[in-house]
mmCIF file of C-alpha atoms in Angstrom:
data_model
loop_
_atom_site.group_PDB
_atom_site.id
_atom_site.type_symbol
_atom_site.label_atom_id
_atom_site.label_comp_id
_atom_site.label_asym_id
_atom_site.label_seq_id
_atom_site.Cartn_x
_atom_site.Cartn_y
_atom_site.Cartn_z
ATOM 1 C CA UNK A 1 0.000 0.000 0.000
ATOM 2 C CA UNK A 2 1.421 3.583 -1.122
ATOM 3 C CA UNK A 3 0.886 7.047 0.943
ATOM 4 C CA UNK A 4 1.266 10.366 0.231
ATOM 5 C CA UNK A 5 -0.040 13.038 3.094
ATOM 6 C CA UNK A 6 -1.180 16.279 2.539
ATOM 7 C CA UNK A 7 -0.563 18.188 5.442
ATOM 8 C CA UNK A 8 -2.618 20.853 6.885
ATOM 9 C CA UNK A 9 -5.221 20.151 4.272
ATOM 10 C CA UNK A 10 -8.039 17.526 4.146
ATOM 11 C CA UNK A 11 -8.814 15.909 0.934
ATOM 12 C CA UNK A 12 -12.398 15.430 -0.502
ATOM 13 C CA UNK A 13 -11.735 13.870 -3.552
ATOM 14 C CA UNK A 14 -9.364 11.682 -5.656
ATOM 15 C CA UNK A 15 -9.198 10.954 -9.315
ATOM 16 C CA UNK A 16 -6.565 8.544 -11.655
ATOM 17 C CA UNK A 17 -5.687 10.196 -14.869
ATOM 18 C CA UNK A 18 -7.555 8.686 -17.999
ATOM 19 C CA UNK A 19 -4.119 9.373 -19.870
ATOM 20 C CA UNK A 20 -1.866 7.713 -17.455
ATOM 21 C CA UNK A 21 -1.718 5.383 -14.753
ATOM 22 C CA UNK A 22 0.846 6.681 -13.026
ATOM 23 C CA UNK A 23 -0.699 9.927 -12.418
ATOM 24 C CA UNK A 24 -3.545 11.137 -9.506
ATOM 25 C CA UNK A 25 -5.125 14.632 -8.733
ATOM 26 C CA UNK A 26 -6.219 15.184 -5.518
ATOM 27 C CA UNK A 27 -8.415 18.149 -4.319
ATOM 28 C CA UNK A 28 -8.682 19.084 -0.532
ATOM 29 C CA UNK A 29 -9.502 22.138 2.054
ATOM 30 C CA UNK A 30 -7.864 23.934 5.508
ATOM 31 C CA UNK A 31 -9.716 23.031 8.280
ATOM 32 C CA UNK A 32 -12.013 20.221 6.627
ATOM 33 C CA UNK A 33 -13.260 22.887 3.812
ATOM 34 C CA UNK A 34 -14.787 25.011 7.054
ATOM 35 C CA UNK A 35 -12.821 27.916 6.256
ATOM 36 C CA UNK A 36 -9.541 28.107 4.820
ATOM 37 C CA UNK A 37 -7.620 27.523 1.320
ATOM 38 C CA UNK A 38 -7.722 24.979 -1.338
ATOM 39 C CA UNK A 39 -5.174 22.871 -2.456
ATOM 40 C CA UNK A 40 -5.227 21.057 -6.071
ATOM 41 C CA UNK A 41 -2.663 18.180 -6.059
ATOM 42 C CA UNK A 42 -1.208 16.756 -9.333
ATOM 43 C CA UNK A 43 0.971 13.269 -7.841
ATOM 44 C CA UNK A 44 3.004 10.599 -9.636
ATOM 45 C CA UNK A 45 3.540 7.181 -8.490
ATOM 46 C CA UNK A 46 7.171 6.233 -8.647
ATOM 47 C CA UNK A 47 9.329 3.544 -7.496
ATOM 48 C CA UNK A 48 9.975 5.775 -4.711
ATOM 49 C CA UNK A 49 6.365 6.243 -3.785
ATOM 50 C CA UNK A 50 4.169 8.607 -4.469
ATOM 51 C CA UNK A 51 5.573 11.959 -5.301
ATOM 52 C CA UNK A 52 3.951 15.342 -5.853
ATOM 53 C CA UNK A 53 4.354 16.726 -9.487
ATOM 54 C CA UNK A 54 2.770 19.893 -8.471
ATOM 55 C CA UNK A 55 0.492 21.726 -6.486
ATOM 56 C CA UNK A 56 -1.919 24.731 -6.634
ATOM 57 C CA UNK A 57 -3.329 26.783 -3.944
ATOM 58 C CA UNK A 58 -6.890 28.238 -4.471
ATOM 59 C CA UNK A 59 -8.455 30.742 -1.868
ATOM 60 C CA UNK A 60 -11.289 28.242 -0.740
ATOM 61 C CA UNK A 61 -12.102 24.488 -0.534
ATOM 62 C CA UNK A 62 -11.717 22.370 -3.709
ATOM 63 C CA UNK A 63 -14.971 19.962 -3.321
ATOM 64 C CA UNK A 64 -14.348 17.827 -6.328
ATOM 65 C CA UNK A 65 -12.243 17.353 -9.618
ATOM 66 C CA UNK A 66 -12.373 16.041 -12.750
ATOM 67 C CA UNK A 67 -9.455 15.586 -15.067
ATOM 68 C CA UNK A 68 -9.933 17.022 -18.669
ATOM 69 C CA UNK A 69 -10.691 14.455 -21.627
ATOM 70 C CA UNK A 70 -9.032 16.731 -24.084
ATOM 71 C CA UNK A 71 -5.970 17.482 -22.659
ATOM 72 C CA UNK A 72 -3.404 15.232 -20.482
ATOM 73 C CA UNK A 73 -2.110 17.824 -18.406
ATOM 74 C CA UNK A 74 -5.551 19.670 -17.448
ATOM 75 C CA UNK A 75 -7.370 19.532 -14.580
ATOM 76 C CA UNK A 76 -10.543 20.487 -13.507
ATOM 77 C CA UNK A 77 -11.649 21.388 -9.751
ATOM 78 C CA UNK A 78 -15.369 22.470 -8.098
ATOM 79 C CA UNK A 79 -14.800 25.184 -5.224
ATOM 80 C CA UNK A 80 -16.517 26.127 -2.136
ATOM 81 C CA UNK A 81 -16.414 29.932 -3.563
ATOM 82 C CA UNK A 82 -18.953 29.040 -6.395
ATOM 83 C CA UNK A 83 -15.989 29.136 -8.958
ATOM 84 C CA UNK A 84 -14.739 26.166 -11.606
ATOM 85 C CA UNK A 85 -11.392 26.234 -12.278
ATOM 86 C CA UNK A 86 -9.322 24.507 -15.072
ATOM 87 C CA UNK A 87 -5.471 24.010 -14.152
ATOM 88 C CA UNK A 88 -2.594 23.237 -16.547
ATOM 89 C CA UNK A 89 0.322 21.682 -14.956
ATOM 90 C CA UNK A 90 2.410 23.309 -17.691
ATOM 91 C CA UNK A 91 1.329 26.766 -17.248
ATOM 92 C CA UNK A 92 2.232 28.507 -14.021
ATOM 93 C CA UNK A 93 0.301 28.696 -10.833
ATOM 94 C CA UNK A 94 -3.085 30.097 -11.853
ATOM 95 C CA UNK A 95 -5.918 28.307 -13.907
ATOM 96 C CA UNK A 96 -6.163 28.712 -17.618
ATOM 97 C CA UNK A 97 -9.682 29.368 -16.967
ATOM 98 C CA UNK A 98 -12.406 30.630 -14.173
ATOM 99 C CA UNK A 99 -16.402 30.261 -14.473
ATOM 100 C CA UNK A 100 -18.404 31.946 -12.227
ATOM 101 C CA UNK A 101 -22.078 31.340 -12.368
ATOM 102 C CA UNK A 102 -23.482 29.404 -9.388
ATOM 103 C CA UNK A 103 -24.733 30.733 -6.439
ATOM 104 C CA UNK A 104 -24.078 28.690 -4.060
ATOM 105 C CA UNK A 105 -20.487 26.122 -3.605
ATOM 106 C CA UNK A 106 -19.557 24.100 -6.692
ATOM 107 C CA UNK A 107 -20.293 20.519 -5.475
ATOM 108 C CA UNK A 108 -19.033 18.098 -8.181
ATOM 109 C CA UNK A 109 -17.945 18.374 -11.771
ATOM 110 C CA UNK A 110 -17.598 15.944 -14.374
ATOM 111 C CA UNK A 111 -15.971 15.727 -18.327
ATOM 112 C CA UNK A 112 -18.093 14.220 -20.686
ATOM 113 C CA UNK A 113 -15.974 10.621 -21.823
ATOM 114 C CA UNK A 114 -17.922 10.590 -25.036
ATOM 115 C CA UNK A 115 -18.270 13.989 -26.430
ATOM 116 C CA UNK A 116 -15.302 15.730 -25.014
ATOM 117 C CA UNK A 117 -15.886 18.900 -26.059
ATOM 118 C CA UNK A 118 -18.315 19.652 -22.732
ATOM 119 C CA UNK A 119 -18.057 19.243 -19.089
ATOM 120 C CA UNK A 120 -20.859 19.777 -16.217
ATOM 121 C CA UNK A 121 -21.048 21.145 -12.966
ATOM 122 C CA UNK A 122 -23.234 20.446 -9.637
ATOM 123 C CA UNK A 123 -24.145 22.795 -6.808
ATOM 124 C CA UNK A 124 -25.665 23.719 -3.746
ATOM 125 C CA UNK A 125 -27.763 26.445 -5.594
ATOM 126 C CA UNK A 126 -30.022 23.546 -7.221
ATOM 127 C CA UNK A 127 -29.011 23.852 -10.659
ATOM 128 C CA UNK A 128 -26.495 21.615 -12.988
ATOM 129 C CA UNK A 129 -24.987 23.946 -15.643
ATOM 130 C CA UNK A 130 -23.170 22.630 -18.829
ATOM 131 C CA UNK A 131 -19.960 23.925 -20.198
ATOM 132 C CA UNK A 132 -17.292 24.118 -23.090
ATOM 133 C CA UNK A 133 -13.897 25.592 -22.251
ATOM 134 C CA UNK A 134 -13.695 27.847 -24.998
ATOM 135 C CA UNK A 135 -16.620 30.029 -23.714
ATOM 136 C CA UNK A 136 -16.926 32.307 -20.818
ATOM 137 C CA UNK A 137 -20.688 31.449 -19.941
ATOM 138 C CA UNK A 138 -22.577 27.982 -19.702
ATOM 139 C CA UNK A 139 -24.476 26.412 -22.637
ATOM 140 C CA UNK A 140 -27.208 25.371 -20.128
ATOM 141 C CA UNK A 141 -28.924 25.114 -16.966
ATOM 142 C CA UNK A 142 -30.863 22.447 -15.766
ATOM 143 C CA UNK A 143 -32.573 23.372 -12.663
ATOM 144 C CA UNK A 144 -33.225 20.698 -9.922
ATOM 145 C CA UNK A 145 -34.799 23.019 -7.176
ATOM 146 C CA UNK A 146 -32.727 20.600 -4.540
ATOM 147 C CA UNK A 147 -29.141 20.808 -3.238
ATOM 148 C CA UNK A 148 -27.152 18.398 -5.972
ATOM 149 C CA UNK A 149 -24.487 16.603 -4.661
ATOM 150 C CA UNK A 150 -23.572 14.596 -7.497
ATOM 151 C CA UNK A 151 -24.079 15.057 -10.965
ATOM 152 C CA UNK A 152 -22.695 12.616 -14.258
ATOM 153 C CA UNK A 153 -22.496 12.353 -18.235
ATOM 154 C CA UNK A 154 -23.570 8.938 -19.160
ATOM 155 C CA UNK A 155 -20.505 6.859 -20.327
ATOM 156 C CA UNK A 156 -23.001 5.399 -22.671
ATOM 157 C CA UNK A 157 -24.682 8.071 -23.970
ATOM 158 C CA UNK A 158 -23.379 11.684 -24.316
ATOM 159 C CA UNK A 159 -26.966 13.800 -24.018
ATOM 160 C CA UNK A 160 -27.878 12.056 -20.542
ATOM 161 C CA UNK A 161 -27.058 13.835 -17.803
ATOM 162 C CA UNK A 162 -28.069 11.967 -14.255
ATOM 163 C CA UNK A 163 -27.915 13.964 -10.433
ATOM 164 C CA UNK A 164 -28.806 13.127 -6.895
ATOM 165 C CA UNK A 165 -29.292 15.907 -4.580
ATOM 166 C CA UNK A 166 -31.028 16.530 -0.608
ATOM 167 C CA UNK A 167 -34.502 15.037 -2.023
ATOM 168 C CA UNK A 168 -33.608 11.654 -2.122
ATOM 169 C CA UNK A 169 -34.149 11.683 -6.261
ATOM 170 C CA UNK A 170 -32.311 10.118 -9.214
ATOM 171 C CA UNK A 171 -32.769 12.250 -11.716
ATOM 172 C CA UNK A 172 -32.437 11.884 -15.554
ATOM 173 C CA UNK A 173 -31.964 14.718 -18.247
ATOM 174 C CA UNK A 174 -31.861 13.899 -21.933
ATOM 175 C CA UNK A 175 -30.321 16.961 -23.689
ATOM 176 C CA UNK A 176 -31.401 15.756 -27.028
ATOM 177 C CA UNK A 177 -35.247 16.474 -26.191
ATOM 178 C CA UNK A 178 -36.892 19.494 -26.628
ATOM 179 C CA UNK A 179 -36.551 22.317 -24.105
ATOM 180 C CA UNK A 180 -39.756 22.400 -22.248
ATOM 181 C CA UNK A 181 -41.392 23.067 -18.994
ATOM 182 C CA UNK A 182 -39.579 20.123 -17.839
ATOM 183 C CA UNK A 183 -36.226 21.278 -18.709
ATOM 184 C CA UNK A 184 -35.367 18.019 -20.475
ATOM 185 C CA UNK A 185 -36.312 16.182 -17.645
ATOM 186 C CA UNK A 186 -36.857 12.487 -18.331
ATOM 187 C CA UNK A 187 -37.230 10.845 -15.458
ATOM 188 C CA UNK A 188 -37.292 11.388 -11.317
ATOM 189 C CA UNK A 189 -36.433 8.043 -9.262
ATOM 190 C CA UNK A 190 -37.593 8.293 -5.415
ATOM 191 C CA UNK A 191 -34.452 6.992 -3.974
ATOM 192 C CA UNK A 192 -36.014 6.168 -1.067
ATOM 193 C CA UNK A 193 -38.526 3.819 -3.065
ATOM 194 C CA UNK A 194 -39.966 0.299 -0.939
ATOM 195 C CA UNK A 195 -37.345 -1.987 -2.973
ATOM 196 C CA UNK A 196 -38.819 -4.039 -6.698
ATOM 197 C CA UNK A 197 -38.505 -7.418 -4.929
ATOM 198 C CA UNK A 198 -38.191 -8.697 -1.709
ATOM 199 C CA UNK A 199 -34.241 -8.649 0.078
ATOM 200 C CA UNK A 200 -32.528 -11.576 1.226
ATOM 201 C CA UNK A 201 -32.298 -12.360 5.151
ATOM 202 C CA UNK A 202 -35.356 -10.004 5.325
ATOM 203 C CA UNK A 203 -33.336 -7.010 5.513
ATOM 204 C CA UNK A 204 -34.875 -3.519 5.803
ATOM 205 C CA UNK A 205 -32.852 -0.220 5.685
ATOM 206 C CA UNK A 206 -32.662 1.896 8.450
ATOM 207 C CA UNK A 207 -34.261 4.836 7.426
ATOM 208 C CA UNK A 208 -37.869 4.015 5.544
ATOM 209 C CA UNK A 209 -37.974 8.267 4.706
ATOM 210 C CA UNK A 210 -36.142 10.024 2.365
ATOM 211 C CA UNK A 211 -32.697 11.016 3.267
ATOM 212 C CA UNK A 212 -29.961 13.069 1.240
ATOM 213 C CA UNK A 213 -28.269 11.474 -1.434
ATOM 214 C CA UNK A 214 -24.717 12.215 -1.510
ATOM 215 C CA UNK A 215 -23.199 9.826 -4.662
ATOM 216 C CA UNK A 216 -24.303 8.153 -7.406
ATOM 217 C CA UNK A 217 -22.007 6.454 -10.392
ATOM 218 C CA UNK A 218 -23.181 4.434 -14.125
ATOM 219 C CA UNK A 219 -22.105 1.055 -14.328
ATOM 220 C CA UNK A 220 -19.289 0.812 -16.836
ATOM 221 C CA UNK A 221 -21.125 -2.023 -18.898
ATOM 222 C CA UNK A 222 -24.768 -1.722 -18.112
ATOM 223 C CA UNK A 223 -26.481 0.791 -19.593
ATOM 224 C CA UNK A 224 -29.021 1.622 -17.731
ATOM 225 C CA UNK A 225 -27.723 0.351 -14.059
ATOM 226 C CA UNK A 226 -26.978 3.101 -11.617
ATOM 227 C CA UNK A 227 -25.839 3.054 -8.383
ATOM 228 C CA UNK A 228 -26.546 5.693 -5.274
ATOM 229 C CA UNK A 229 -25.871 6.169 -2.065
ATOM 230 C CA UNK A 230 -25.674 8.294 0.593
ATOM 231 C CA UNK A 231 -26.502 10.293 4.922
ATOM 232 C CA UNK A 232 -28.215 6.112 5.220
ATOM 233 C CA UNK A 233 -25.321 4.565 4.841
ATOM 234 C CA UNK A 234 -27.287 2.039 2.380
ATOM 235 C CA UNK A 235 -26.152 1.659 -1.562
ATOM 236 C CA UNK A 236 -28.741 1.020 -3.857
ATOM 237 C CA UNK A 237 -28.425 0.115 -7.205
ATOM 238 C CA UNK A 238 -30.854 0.983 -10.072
ATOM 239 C CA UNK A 239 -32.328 -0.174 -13.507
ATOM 240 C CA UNK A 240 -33.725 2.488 -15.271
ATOM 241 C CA UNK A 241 -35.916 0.119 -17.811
ATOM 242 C CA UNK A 242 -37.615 -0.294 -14.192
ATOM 243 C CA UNK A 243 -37.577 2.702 -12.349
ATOM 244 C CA UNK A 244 -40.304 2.531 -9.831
ATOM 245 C CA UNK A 245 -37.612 1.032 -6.915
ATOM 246 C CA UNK A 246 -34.222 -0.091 -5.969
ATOM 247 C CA UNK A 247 -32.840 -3.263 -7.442
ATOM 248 C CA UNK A 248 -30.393 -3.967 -5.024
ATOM 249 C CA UNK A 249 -29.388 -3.065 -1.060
ATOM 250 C CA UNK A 250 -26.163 -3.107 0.155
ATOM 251 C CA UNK A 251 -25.895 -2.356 3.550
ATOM 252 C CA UNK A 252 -22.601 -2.172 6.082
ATOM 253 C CA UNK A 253 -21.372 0.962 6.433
ATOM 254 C CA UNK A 254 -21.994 2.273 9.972
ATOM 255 C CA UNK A 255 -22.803 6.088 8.922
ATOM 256 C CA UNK A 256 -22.991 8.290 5.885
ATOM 257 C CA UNK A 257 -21.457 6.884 2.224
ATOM 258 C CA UNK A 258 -20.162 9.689 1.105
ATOM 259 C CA UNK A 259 -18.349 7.910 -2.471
ATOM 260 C CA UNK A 260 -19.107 5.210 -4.790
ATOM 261 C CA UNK A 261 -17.446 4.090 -8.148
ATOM 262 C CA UNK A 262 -18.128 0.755 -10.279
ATOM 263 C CA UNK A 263 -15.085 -0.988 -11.360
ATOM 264 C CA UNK A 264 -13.953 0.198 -15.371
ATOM 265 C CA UNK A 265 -13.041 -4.030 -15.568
ATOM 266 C CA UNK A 266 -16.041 -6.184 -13.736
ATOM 267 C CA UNK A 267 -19.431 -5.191 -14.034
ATOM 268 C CA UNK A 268 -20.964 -6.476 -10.965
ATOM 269 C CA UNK A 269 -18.278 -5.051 -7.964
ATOM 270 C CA UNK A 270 -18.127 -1.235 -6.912
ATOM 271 C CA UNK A 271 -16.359 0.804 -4.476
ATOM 272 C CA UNK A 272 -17.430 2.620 -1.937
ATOM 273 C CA UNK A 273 -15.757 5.198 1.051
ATOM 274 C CA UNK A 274 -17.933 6.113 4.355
ATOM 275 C CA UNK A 275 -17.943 8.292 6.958
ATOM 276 C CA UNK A 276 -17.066 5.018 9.507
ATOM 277 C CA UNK A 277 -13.540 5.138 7.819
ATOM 278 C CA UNK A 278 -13.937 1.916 6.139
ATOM 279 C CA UNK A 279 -13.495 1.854 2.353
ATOM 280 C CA UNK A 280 -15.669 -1.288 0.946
ATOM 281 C CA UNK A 281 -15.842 -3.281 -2.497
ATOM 282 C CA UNK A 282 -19.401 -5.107 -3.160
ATOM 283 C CA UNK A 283 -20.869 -6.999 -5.701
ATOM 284 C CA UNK A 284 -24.271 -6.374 -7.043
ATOM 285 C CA UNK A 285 -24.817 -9.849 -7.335
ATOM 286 C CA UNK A 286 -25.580 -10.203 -11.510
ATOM 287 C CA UNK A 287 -22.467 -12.132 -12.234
ATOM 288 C CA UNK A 288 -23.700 -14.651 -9.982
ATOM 289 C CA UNK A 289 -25.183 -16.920 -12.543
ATOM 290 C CA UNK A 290 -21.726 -17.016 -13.921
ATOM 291 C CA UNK A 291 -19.922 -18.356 -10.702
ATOM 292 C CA UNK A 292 -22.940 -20.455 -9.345
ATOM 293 C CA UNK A 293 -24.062 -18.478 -6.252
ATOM 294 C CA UNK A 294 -27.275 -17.653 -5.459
ATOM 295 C CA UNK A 295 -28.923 -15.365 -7.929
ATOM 296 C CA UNK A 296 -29.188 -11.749 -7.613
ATOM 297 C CA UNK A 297 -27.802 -11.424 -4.048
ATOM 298 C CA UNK A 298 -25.328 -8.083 -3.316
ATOM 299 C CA UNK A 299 -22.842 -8.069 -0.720
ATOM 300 C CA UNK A 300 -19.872 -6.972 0.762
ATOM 301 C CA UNK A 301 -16.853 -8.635 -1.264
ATOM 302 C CA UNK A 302 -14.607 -6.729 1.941
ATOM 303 C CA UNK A 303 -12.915 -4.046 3.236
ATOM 304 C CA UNK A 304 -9.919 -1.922 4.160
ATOM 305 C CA UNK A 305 -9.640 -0.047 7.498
ATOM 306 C CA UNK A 306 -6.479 2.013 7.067
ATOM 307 C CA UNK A 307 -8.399 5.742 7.186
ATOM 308 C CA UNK A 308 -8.622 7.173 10.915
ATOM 309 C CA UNK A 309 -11.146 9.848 9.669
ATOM 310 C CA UNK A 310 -13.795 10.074 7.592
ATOM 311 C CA UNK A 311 -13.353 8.458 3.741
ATOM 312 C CA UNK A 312 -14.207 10.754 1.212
ATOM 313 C CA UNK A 313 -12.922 9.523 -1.961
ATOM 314 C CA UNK A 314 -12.162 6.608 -4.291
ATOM 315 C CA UNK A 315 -11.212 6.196 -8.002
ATOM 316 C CA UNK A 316 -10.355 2.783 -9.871
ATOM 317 C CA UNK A 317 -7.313 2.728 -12.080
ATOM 318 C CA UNK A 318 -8.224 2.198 -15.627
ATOM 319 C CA UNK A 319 -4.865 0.323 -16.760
ATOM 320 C CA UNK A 320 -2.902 -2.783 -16.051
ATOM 321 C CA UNK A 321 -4.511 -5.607 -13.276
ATOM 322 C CA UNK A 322 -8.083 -5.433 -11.894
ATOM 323 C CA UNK A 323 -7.792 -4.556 -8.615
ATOM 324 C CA UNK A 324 -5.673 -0.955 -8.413
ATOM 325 C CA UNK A 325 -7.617 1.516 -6.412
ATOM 326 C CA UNK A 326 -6.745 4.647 -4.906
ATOM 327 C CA UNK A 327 -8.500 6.673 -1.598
ATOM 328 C CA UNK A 328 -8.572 9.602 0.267
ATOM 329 C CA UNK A 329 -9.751 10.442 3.557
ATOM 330 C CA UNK A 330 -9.784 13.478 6.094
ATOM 331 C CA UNK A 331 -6.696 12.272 8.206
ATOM 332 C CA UNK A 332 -4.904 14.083 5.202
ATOM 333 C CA UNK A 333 -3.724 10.863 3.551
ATOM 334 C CA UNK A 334 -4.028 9.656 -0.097
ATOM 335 C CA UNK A 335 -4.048 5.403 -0.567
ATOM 336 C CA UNK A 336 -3.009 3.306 -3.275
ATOM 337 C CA UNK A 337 -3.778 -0.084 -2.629
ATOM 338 C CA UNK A 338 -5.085 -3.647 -4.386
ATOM 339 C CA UNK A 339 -8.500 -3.869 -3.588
ATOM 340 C CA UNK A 340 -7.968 -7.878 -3.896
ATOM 341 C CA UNK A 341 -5.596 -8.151 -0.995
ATOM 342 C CA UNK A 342 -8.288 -7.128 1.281
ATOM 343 C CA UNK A 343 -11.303 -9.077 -0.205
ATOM 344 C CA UNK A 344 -12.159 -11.954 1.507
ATOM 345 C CA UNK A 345 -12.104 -15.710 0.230
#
């Protein structure tokens, strides 16, 4: 397992390069993104460890990042002031660009993998706005009327835009239909939906209400499987040919999930990192046909319980073996470990 610390600053998220696997960004605030600066970090794994290329100070919290799918060296970040940035490691100490449209702080942004020309943002004003870097303003808005935490370009299609946000909704957005009263809205999921068939061992989540949504990722090879999660601890995966409930409950984490990712090589296991400081990998159950288990039945796959604060990011590594992973917590530490060492047998 590699570490690289980041001291005095607490990291919210972590992201592997799409260019190279060698490479990770990592965006964090002073004093747990209370008040304080930001720091963007651009590292390198080396035979010596993990070493930091560079580093850029903003004047608040850097909530989330996304690396650019046009340029290698460019990196996106989402700050607490409202503000996207985009950083070039080969140009100075300042961003190559600012936007400066929300409201409210910049919660999550995200490059679109299929038509790279755009990127989105997510914030605490209610609205997702869509970009290009070569212009100033956005090319759209798509209000929510709901805190959104998360917000994603389908890796499958490039006009669907999904978000989850404080109402404890999945919501879809197809940019190819016609602007409306509904904004391009396609579809609302109630997160908090009774599941589509009954659970295994009888489990029930904790919380039968809605509660905030903090996460939500696309399955890699499904096309219309989604995954959310959030304050309940509880991930719940979702098929949007069937929308009216949750496919799947996977339940463990003591308090709040605060990140999930599905694997870029096996389409049944995801990641996920919690406020109890435990970083988990689950299957969904779908490939159990395959391997003879019982059908259709998530669970945890295991866990790693090197964080002493709360866990606030993961990110698969899309090269080389299976299992590469990387983390990022509050104890102002950044992991790099093999998810398969820690799953169980």
């Amino acid at each position: 397992m590699l570490e690289f610390r980041t001291p005095g600053f607490n990291p919210y998220s972590v992201k592997y390069s799409p260019f190279f696997d060698s490479r990770l960004a990592v965006c964090a605030g002073a004093n747990f993104g209370l008040v304080g600066n930001g720091r963007l970090y651009v590292l390198s794994l080396t035979p010596r460890g993990i070493v930091c290329e560079k580093y850029f100070e903003t004047q608040d919290c850097l909530f989330d990042l996304a690396w650019s799918e046009q340029h290698e060296n460019q990196v996106l970040t989402a700050g607490g002031d409202g503000s996207i940035k985009l950083f070039d490691m080969g140009v100075g100490e300042f961003p190559v660009a600012n936007w400066q449209e929300h409201g409210r702080e910049v919660f999550s942004v995200h490059w679109n993998l299929l038509e790279k020309s755009t990127f989105l943002s997510s914030s605490w004003d209610g609205t997702i706005k869509i970009w290009t870097p070569e212009r100033k303003e956005s090319i759209m808005t798509l209000p929510v009327h709901s805190c959104v935490y998360s917000a994603q370009y389908s890796p499958h299609h490039p006009q669907i835009v999904t978000a989850v946000s404080r109402d404890s909704h999945l919501r879809v957005f197809d940019l190819r239909s016609k602007p409306s009263a509904q904004n391009h809205l396609t579809l609302a999921v109630p997160i908090h939906a009774p599941p589509k068939m009954p659970l295994p061992g009888g489990f029930t989540p904790r919380s039968t209400g809605p509660t905030e949504c903090l996460t939500h990722d696309w399955n890699k090879y499904r096309d219309s499987v989604l995954a959310t999660a959030g304050v309940d601890g509880v991930i719940r995966t979702f098929d949007l040919r069937m929308p009216s409930g949750p496919m799947q409950f996977l339940a463990g984490h003591e308090y709040a999930t605060r990140r999930i990712s599905w694997s870029p090589h096996l389409s049944d296991v995801l990641l996920s990192a919690s406020y109890d400081m435990t970083c988990r990998v689950w299957t969904d159950g779908s490939n159990a046909t395959a391997t003879g288990e019982a059908t259709g039945i998530g669970r945890e796959l295991g866990r790693m319980e090197r964080h002493t604060e709360f866990a606030m990011g993961v990110d698969w590594c899309l090269f080389g073996a299976e299992g590469w992973c990387t983390t990022c917590a509050w104890d102002e530490r950044v992991l790099v470990w093999d998810v398969r060492e820690h799953m169980r047998g």
